[in-house]
PDB file of C-alpha atoms in Angstrom:
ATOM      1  CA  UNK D   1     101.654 -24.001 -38.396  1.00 81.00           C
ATOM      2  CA  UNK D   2     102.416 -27.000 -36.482  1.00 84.00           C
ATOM      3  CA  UNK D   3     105.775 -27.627 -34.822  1.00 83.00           C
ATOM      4  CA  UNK D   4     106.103 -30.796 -36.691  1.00 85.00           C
ATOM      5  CA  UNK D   5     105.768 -28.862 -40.137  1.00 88.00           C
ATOM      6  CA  UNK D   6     108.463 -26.562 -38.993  1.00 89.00           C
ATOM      7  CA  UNK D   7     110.720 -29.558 -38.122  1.00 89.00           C
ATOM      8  CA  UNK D   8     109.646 -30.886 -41.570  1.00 91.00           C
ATOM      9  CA  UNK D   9     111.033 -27.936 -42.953  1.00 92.00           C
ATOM     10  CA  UNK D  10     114.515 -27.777 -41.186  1.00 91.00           C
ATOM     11  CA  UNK D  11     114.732 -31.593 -42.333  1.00 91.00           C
ATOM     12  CA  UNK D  12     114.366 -30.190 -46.325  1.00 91.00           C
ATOM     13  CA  UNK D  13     116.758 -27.938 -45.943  1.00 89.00           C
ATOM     14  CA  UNK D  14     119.527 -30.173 -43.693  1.00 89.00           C
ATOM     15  CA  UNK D  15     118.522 -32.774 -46.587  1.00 89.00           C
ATOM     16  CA  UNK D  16     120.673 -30.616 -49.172  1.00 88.00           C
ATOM     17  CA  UNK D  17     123.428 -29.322 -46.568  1.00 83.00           C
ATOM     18  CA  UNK D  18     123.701 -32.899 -46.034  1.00 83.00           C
ATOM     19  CA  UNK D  19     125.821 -33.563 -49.116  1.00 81.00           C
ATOM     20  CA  UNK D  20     128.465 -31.394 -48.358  1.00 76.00           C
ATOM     21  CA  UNK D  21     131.463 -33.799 -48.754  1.00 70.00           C
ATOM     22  CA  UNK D  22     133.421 -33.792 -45.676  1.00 65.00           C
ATOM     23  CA  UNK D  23     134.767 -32.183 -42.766  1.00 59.00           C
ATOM     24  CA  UNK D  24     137.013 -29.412 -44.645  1.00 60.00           C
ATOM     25  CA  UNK D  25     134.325 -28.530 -46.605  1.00 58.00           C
ATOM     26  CA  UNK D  26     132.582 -27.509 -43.456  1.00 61.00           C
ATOM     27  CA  UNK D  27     135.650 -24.730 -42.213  1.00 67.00           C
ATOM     28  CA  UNK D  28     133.396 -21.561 -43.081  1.00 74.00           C
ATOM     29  CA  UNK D  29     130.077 -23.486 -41.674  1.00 73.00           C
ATOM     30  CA  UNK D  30     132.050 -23.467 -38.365  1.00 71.00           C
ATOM     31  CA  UNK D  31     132.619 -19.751 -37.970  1.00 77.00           C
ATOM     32  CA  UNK D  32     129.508 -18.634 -39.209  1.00 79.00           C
ATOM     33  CA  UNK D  33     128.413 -21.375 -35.986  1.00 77.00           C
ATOM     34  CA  UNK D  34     130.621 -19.309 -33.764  1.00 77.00           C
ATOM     35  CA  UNK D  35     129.684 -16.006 -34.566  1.00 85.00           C
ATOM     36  CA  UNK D  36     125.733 -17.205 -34.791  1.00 85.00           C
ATOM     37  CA  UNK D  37     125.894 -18.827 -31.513  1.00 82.00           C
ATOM     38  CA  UNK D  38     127.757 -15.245 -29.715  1.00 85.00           C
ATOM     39  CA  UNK D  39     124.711 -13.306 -31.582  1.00 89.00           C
ATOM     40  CA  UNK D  40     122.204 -14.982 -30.206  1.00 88.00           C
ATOM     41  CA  UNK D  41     123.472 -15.334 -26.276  1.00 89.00           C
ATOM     42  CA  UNK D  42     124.348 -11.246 -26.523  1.00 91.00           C
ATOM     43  CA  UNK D  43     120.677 -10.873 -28.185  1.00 91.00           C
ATOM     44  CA  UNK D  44     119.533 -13.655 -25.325  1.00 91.00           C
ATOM     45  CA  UNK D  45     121.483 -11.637 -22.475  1.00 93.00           C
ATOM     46  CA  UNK D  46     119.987  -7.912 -23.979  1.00 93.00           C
ATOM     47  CA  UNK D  47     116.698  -9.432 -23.873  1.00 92.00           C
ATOM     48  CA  UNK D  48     116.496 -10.473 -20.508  1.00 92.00           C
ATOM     49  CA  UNK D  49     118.426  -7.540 -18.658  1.00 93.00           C
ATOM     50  CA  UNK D  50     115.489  -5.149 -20.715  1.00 92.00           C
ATOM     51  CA  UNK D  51     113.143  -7.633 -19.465  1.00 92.00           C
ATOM     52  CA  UNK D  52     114.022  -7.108 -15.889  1.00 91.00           C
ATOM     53  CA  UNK D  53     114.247  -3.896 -15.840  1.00 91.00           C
ATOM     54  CA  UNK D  54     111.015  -3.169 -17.478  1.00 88.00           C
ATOM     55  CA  UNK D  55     107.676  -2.143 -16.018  1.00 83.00           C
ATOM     56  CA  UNK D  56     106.033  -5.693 -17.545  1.00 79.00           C
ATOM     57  CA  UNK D  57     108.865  -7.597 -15.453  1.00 80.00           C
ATOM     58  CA  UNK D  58     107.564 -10.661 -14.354  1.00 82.00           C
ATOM     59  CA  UNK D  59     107.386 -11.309 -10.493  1.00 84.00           C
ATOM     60  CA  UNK D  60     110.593 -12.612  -9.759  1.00 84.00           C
ATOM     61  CA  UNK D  61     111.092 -15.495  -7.594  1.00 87.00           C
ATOM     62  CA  UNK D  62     114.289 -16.988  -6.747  1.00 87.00           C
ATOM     63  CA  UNK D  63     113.108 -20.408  -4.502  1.00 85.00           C
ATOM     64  CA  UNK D  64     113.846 -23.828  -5.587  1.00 81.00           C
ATOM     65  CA  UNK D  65     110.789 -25.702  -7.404  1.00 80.00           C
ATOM     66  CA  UNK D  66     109.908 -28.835  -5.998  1.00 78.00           C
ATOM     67  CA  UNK D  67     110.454 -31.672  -3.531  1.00 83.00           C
ATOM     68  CA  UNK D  68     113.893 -32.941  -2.723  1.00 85.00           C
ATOM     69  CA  UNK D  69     113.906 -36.021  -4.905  1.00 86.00           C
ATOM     70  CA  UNK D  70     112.726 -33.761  -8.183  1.00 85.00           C
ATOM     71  CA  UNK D  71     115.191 -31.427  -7.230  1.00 87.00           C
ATOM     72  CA  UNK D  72     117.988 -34.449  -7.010  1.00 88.00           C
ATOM     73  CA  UNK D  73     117.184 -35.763 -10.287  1.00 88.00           C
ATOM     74  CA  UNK D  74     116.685 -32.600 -11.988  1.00 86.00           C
ATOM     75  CA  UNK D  75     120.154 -31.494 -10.837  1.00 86.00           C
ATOM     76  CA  UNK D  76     121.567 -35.066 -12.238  1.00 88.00           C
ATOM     77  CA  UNK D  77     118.984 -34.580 -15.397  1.00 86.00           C
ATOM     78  CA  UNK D  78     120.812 -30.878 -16.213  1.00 84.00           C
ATOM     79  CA  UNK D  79     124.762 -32.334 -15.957  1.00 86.00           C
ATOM     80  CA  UNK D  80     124.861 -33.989 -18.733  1.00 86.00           C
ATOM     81  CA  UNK D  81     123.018 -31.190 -20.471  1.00 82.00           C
ATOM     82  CA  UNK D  82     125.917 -29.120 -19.456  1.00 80.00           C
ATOM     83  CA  UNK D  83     128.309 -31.976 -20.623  1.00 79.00           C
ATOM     84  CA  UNK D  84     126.610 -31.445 -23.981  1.00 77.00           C
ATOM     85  CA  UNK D  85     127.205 -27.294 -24.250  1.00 71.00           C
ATOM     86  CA  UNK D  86     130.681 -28.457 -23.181  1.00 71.00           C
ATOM     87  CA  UNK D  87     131.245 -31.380 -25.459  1.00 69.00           C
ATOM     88  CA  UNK D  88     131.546 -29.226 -28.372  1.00 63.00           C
ATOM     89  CA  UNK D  89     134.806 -28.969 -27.441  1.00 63.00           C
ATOM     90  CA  UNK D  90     135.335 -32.716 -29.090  1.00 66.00           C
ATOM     91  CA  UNK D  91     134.948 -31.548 -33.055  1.00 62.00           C
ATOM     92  CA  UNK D  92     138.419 -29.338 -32.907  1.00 61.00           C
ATOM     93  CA  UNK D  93     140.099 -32.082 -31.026  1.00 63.00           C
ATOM     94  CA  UNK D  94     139.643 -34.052 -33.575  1.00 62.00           C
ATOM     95  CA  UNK D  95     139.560 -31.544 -36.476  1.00 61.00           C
ATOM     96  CA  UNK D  96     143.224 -30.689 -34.859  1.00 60.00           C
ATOM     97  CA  UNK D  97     144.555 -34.017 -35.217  1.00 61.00           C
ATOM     98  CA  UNK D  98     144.144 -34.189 -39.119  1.00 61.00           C
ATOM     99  CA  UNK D  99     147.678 -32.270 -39.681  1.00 63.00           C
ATOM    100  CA  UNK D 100     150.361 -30.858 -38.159  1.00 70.00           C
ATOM    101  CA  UNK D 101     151.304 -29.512 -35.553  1.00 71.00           C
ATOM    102  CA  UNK D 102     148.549 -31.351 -33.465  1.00 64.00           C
ATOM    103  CA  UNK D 103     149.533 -30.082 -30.384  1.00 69.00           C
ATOM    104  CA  UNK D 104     149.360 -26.129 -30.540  1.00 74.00           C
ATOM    105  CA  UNK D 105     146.798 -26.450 -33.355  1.00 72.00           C
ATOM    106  CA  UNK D 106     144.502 -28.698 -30.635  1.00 72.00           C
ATOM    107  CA  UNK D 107     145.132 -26.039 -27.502  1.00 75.00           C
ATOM    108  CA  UNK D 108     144.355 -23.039 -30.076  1.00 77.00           C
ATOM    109  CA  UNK D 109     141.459 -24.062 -31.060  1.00 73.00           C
ATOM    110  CA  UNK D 110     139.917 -25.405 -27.383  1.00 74.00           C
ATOM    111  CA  UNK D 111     141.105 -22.635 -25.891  1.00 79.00           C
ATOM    112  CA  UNK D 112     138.584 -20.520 -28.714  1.00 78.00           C
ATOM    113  CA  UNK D 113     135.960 -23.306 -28.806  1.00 76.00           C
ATOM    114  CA  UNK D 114     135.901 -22.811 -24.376  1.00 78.00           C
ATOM    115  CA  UNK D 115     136.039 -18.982 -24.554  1.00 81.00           C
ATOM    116  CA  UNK D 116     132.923 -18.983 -26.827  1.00 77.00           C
ATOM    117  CA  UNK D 117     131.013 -21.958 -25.003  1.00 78.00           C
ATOM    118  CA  UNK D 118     131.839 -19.850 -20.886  1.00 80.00           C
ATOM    119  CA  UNK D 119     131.181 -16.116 -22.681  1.00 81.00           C
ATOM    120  CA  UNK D 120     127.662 -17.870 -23.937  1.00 81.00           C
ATOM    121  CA  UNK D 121     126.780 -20.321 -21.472  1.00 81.00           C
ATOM    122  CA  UNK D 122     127.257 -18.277 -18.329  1.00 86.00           C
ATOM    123  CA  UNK D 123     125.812 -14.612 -19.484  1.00 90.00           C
ATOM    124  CA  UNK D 124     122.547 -16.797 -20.617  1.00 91.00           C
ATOM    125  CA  UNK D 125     122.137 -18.490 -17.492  1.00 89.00           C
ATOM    126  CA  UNK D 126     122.782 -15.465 -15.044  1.00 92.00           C
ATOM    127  CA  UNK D 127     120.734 -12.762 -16.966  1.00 93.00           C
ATOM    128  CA  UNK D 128     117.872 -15.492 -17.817  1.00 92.00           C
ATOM    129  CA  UNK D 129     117.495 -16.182 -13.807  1.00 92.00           C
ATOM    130  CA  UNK D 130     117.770 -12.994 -13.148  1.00 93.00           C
ATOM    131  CA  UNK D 131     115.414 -11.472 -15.341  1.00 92.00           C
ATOM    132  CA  UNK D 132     112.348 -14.434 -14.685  1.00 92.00           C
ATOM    133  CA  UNK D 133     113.983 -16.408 -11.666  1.00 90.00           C
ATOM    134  CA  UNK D 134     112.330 -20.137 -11.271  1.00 87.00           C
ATOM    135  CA  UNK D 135     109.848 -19.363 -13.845  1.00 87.00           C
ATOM    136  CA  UNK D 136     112.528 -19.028 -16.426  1.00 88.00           C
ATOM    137  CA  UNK D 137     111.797 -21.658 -19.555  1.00 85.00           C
ATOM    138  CA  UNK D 138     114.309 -24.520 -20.501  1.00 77.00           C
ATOM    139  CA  UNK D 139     114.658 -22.319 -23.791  1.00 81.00           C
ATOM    140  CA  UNK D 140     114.909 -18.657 -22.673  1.00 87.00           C
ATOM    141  CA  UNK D 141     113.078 -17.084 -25.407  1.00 87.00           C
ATOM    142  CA  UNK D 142     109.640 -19.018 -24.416  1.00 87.00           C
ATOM    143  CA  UNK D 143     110.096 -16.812 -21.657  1.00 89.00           C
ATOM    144  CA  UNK D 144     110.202 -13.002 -23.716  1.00 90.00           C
ATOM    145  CA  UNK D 145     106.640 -13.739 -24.435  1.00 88.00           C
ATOM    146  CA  UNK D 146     103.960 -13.697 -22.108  1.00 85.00           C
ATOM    147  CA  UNK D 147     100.395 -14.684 -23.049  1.00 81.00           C
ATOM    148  CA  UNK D 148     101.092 -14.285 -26.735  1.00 82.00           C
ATOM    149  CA  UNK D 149     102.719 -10.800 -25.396  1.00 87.00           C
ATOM    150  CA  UNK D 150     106.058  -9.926 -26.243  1.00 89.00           C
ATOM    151  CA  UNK D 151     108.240  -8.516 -23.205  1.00 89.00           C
ATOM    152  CA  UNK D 152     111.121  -6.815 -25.426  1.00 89.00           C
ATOM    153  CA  UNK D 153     111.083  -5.746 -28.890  1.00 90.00           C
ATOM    154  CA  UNK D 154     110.273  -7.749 -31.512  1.00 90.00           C
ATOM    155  CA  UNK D 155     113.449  -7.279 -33.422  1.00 90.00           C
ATOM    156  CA  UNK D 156     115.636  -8.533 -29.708  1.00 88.00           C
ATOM    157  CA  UNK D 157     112.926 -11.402 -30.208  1.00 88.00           C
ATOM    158  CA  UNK D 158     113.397 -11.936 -33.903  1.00 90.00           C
ATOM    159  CA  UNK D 159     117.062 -11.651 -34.282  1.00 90.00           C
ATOM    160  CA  UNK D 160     118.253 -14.713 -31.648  1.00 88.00           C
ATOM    161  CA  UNK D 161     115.967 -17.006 -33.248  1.00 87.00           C
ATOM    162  CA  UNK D 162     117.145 -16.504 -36.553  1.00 89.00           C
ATOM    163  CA  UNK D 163     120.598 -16.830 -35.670  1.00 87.00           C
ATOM    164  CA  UNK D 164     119.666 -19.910 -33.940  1.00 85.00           C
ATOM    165  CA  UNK D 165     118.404 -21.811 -36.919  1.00 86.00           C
ATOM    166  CA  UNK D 166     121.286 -20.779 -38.865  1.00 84.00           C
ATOM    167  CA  UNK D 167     123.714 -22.337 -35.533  1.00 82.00           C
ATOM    168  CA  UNK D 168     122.096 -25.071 -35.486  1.00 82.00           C
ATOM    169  CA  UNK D 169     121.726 -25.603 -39.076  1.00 83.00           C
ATOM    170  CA  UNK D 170     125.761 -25.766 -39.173  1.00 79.00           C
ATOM    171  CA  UNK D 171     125.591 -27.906 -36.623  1.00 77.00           C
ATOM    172  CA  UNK D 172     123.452 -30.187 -36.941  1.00 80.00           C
ATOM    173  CA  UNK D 173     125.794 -30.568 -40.903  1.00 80.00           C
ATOM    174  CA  UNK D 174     128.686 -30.628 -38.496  1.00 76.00           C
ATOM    175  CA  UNK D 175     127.238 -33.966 -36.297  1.00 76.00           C
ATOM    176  CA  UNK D 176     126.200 -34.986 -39.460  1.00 82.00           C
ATOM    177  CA  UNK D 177     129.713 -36.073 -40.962  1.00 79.00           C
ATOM    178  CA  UNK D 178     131.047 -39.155 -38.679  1.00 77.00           C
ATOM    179  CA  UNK D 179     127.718 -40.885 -39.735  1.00 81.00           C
ATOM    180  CA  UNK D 180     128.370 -39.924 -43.139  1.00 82.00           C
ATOM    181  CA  UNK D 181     131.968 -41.305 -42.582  1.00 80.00           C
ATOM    182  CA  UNK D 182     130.044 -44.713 -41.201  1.00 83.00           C
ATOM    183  CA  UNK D 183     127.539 -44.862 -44.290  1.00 83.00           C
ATOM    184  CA  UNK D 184     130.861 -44.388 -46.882  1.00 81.00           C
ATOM    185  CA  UNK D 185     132.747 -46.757 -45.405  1.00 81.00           C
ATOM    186  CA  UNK D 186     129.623 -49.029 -46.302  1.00 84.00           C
ATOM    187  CA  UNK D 187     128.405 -48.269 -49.578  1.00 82.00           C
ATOM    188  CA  UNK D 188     131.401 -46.030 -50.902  1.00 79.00           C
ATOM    189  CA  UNK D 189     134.439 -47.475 -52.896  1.00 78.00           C
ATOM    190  CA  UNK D 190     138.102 -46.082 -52.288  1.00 78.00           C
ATOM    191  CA  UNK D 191     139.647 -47.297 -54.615  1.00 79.00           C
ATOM    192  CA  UNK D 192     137.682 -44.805 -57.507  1.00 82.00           C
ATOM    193  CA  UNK D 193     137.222 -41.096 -57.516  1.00 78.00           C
ATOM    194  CA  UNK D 194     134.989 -39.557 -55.004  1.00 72.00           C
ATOM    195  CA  UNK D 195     132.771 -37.828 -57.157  1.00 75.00           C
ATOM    196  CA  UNK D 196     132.495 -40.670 -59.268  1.00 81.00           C
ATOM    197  CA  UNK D 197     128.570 -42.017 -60.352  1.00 84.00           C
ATOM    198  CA  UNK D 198     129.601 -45.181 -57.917  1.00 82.00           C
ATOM    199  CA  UNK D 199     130.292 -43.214 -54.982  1.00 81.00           C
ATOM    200  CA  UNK D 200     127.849 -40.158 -55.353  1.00 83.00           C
ATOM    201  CA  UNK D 201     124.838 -42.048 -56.128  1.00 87.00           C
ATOM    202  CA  UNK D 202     125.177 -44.250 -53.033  1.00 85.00           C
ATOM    203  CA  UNK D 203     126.356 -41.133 -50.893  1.00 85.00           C
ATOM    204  CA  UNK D 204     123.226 -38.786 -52.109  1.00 88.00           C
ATOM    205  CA  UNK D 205     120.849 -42.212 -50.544  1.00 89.00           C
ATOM    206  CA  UNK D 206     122.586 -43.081 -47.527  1.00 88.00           C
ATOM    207  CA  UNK D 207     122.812 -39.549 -46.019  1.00 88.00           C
ATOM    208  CA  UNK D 208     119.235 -38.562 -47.282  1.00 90.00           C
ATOM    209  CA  UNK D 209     117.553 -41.797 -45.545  1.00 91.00           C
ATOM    210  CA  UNK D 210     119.645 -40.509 -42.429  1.00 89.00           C
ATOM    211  CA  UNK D 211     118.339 -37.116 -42.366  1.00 91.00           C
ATOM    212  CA  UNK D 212     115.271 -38.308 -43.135  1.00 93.00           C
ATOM    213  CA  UNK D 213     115.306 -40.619 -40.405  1.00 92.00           C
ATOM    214  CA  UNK D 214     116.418 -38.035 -37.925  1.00 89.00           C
ATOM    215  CA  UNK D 215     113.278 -35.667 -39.006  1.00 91.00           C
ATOM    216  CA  UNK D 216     110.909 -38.302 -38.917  1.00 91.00           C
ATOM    217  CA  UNK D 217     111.778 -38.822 -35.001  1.00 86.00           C
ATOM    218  CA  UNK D 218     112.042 -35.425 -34.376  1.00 85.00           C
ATOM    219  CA  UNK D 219     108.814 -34.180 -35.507  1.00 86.00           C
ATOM    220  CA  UNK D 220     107.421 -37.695 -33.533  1.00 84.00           C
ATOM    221  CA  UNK D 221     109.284 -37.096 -30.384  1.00 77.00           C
ATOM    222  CA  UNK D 222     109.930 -33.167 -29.496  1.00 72.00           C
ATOM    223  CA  UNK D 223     111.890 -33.970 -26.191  1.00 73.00           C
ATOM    224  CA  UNK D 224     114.946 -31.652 -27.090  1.00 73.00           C
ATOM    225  CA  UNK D 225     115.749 -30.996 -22.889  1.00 74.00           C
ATOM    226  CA  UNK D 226     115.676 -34.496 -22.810  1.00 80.00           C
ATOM    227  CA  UNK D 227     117.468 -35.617 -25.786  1.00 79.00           C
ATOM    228  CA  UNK D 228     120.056 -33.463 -24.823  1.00 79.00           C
ATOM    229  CA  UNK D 229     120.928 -34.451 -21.318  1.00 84.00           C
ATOM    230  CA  UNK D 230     120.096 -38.012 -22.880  1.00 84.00           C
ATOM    231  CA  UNK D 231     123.266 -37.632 -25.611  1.00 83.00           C
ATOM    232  CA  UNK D 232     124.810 -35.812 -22.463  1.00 85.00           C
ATOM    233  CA  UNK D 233     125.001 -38.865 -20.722  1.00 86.00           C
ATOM    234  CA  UNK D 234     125.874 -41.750 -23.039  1.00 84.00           C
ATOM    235  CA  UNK D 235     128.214 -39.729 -25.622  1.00 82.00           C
ATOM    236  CA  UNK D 236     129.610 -36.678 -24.092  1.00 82.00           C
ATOM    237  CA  UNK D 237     130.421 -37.647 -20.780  1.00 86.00           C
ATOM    238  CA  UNK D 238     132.650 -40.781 -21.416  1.00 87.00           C
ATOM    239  CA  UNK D 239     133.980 -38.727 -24.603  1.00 82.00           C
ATOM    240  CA  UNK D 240     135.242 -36.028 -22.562  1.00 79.00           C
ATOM    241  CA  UNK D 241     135.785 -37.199 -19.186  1.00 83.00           C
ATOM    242  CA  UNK D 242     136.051 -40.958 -19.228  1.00 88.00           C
ATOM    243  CA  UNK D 243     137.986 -42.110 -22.376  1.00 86.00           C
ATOM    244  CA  UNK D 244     140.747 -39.939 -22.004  1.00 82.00           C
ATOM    245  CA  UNK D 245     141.751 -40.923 -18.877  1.00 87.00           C
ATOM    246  CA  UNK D 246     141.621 -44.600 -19.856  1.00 90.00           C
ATOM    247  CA  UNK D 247     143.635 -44.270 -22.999  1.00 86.00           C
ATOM    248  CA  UNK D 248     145.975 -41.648 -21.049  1.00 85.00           C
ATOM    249  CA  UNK D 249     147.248 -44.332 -18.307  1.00 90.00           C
ATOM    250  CA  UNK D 250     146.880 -47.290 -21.635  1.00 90.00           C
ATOM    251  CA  UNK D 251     149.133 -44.809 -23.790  1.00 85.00           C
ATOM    252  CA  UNK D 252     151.806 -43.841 -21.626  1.00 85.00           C
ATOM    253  CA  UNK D 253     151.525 -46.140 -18.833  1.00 88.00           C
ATOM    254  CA  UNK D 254     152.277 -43.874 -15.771  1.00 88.00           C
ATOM    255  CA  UNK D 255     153.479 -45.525 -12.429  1.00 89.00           C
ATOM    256  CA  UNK D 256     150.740 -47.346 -10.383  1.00 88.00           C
ATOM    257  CA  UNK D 257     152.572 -45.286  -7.645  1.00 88.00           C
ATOM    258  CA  UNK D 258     152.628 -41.838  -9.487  1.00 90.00           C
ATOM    259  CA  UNK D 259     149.472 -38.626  -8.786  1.00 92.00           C
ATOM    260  CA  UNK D 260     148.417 -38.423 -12.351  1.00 91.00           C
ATOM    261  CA  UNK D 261     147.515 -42.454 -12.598  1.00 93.00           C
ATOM    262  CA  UNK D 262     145.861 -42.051  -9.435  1.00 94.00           C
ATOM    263  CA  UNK D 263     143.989 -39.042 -10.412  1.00 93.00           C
ATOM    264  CA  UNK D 264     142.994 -40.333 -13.617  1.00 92.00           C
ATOM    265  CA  UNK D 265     141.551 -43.164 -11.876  1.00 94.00           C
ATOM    266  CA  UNK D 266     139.410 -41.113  -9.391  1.00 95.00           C
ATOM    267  CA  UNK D 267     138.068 -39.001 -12.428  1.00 93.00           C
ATOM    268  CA  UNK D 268     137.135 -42.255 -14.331  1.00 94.00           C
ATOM    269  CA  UNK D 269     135.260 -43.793 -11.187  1.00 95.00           C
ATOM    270  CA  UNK D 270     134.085 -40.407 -10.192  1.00 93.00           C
ATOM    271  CA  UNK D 271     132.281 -39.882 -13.802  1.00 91.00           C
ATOM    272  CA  UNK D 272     131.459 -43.205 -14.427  1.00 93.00           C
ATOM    273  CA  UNK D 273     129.143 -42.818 -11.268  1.00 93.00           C
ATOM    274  CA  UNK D 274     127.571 -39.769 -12.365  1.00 91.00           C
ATOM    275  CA  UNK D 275     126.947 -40.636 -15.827  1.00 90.00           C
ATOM    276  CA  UNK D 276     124.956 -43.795 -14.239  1.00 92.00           C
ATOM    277  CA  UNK D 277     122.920 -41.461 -12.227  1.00 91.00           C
ATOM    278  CA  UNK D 278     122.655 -39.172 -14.846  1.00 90.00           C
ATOM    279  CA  UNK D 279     120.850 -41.567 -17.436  1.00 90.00           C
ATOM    280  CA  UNK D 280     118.599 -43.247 -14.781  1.00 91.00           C
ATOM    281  CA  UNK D 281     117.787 -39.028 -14.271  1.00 90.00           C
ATOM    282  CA  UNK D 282     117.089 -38.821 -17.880  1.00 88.00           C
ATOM    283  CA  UNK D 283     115.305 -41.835 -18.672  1.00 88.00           C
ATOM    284  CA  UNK D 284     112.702 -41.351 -15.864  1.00 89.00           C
ATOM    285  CA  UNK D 285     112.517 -37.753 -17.230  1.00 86.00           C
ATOM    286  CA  UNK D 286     112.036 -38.761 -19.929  1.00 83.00           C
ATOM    287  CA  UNK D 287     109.131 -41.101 -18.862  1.00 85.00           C
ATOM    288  CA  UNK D 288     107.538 -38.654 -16.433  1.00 84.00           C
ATOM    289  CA  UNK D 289     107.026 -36.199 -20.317  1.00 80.00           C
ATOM    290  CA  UNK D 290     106.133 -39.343 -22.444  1.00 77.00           C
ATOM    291  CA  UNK D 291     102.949 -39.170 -20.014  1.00 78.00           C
ATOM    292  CA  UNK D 292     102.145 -35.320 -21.004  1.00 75.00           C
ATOM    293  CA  UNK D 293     103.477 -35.851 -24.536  1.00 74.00           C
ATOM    294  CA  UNK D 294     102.169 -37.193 -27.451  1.00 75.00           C
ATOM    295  CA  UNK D 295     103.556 -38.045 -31.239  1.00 77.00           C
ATOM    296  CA  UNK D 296     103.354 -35.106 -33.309  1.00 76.00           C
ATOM    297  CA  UNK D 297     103.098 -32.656 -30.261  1.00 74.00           C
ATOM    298  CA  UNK D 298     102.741 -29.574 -31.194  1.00 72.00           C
ATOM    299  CA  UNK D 299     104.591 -27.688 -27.989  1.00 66.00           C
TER     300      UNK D 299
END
């Protein structure tokens, strides 16, 4: 099979997910995210540590790749990537805000969301470069098979990527619902029942020409590095380290004279900066695989 057909696939099966009515409908989806996405970085970090320390290691070879402008743009290419992981952060911020007590509900459930993103993030990263050094893939478990070889057992091989369909299945409903807020503000009527034939028939079209929107451009354009430090750099970055500053000194209008306007203001010029260099870094990445690529790839 093609990786088109298997992004084809996916789309059928967001298609229905897609329907699920709105954000508290999606509280279990969440934790089974959570728990899916600790599975597969402790399946990810077993993986690699057997890996290294088995006879079929690969050569291991800890140098930088490339000249000093790749390696300036790839660092600028893999912040807002980062930014991304991170940004997850932004769906119980706003989740906490829906009911009271905002406050301790909002620092509960960051300080969970950043506990899960650090555990997974980090033990990935270390163990992957470890375990394969520069030659490690942009998705680690490319790298547990080596000329159609695998390099661990097949269940450690199995078992992350099924828990990462079912991750990214919840999240990808979970990204899902502010565009489904957009398209029922459109076509949706308030002032009658929600499950009403005037509000359901519209809902059932405008979410499944989204999500088949999204599938038709993902199958045409498999650039998911790219799209990520892409999204990295025009949503997540002002989201989480722009905007709040600006509505922070606009809210409650600190003294021009105080440390925390001051600071705010460094951080906003500071990120503003590197989000700039960040999308020219992603755009001409994005170029350099358009000229390698082609629609329909089959990766």
């Amino acid at each position: 099979m093609k990786l088109y057909e298997f992004v084809v696939i996916f789309g059928c099966f967001m298609l229905m997910l897609a329907q699920m009515p709105s954000f508290h409908s999606l509280r279990h989806i969440n934790l089974v995210s959570s728990v899916m996405c600790l599975s597969y970085s402790a399946c990810a970090t077993a993986a690699s540590i057997y890996i290294g320390n088995s006879s079929n290691a690969p050569e291991k070879d800890y140098s930088l790749k490339g000249d000093t402008t790749n390696r300036l743009f790839g660092i600028f290419n893999a912040i807002p990537i980062i930014a991304t992981t991170y940004g997850s952060g932004i769906i119980p911020e706003i989740q906490a805000t829906l009911a009271p007590p905002v406050k301790g509900k909002m620092l509960k459930s960051l300080c969970v969301c950043f506990v899960v993103v650090l555990f997974s993030f980090f033990t990935v990263a270390i163990s992957g470069y470890w375990a394969f050094g520069n030659q490690a893939e942009g998705l680690i478990f490319s790298s547990f098979v080596d000329n159609n070889k695998p390099l661990a057992p097949k269940w450690l091989i199995y078992m992350p990527n099924i828990c990462t369909i079912a991750q990214l299945t919840a999240n990808g409903v979970e990204y899902l619902q502010p565009t489904n807020v957009i398209l029922e503000q459109i076509f949706g009527d308030p002032e009658i029942p929600e499950f009403s034939p005037r509000n359901v028939i519209p809902r059932l079209i405008s979410r499944s020409l989204a999500v088949i929107t999204a599938t038709i451009i993902a199958a045409m354009l498999p650039f998911f590095g790219d799209m990520n430090s892409l999204i990295g750099a025009f949503g997540y970055m002002p989201l989480d380290f722009i905007l709040p500053m600006i509505f922070f000194n606009m809210t409650f209008k600190p003294s021009k004279r105080s440390s925390i306007f001051w600071l705010n203001v460094i951080i906003v010029i500071a990120f503003s900066a590197l989000a700039a260099m960040a999308t020219i870094s992603t755009v001409r990445q994005i170029v350099l695989d358009a000229k390698t690529y082609q629609l329909f790839a089959d990766l």
